């Protein structure tokens, strides 16, 4: 895999279906296996944007693929 041998820091965020829901949500993350998406079929766009900013600022998921979903209710 070309990305895993790169000298660059990278992160791939893979959200499930994004919505404009007005309902505040919480985010569930999972590594390369999309376990978090099980039972949750959508995530708010605002929540995805927040995760993107948090990920850039914290450098939490360097060289990782992260699946994002809204917490199932």
Short mmCIF file of C-alpha atoms in Angstrom, two decimals:
data_model
loop_
_atom_site.label_atom_id
_atom_site.label_comp_id
_atom_site.label_asym_id
_atom_site.label_seq_id
_atom_site.Cartn_x
_atom_site.Cartn_y
_atom_site.Cartn_z
CA UNK A 1 0.00 0.00 0.00
CA UNK A 2 1.57 3.23 -1.17
CA UNK A 3 0.14 5.46 1.59
CA UNK A 4 1.47 3.34 4.42
CA UNK A 5 5.06 3.75 3.18
CA UNK A 6 4.78 7.50 2.59
CA UNK A 7 6.93 9.92 4.54
CA UNK A 8 3.93 12.24 4.85
CA UNK A 9 1.56 12.31 7.78
CA UNK A 10 -1.92 11.39 6.57
CA UNK A 11 -5.33 10.51 7.91
CA UNK A 12 -8.37 9.15 6.07
CA UNK A 13 -11.75 9.91 7.64
CA UNK A 14 -14.63 7.87 6.24
CA UNK A 15 -18.04 9.05 7.42
CA UNK A 16 -21.24 7.13 6.83
CA UNK A 17 -24.07 9.02 5.10
CA UNK A 18 -23.93 12.69 6.14
CA UNK A 19 -27.06 14.68 7.01
CA UNK A 20 -28.08 18.24 7.89
CA UNK A 21 -30.04 17.04 10.91
CA UNK A 22 -30.61 19.78 13.48
CA UNK A 23 -30.25 17.24 16.26
CA UNK A 24 -26.89 17.45 18.03
CA UNK A 25 -25.03 14.21 17.85
CA UNK A 26 -22.15 12.29 19.22
CA UNK A 27 -19.53 10.63 17.06
CA UNK A 28 -18.29 7.08 17.17
CA UNK A 29 -14.93 6.28 15.61
CA UNK A 30 -13.41 2.96 14.60
CA UNK A 31 -10.15 1.95 12.99
CA UNK A 32 -9.87 0.23 9.63
CA UNK A 33 -12.78 -2.08 10.42
CA UNK A 34 -16.04 -0.08 10.13
CA UNK A 35 -17.43 -1.50 13.38
CA UNK A 36 -18.67 1.89 14.56
CA UNK A 37 -20.97 2.26 11.58
CA UNK A 38 -22.89 -0.87 12.56
CA UNK A 39 -26.35 0.24 13.66
CA UNK A 40 -25.78 3.90 12.75
CA UNK A 41 -26.52 4.91 9.19
CA UNK A 42 -25.91 8.67 9.36
CA UNK A 43 -23.78 11.38 10.91
CA UNK A 44 -24.33 15.12 11.04
CA UNK A 45 -22.17 17.22 8.70
CA UNK A 46 -21.37 19.54 11.61
CA UNK A 47 -20.07 16.57 13.59
CA UNK A 48 -17.85 15.47 10.69
CA UNK A 49 -16.45 19.00 10.40
CA UNK A 50 -15.71 19.02 14.13
CA UNK A 51 -13.88 15.68 13.89
CA UNK A 52 -11.83 16.96 10.93
CA UNK A 53 -10.72 20.05 12.87
CA UNK A 54 -10.03 18.07 16.05
CA UNK A 55 -8.03 15.51 14.08
CA UNK A 56 -5.86 18.16 12.43
CA UNK A 57 -5.24 20.02 15.68
CA UNK A 58 -4.60 16.97 17.89
CA UNK A 59 -2.80 14.84 15.29
CA UNK A 60 -4.61 11.92 16.92
CA UNK A 61 -5.04 9.60 13.93
CA UNK A 62 -1.75 9.92 12.05
CA UNK A 63 -1.38 7.20 9.37
CA UNK A 64 -4.79 5.75 10.17
CA UNK A 65 -8.07 5.15 8.37
CA UNK A 66 -10.93 6.12 10.67
CA UNK A 67 -14.60 5.31 10.11
CA UNK A 68 -17.06 7.84 11.53
CA UNK A 69 -20.69 7.32 12.42
CA UNK A 70 -23.28 8.91 14.62
CA UNK A 71 -23.96 7.12 17.86
CA UNK A 72 -26.93 4.82 17.42
CA UNK A 73 -29.88 5.86 19.55
#
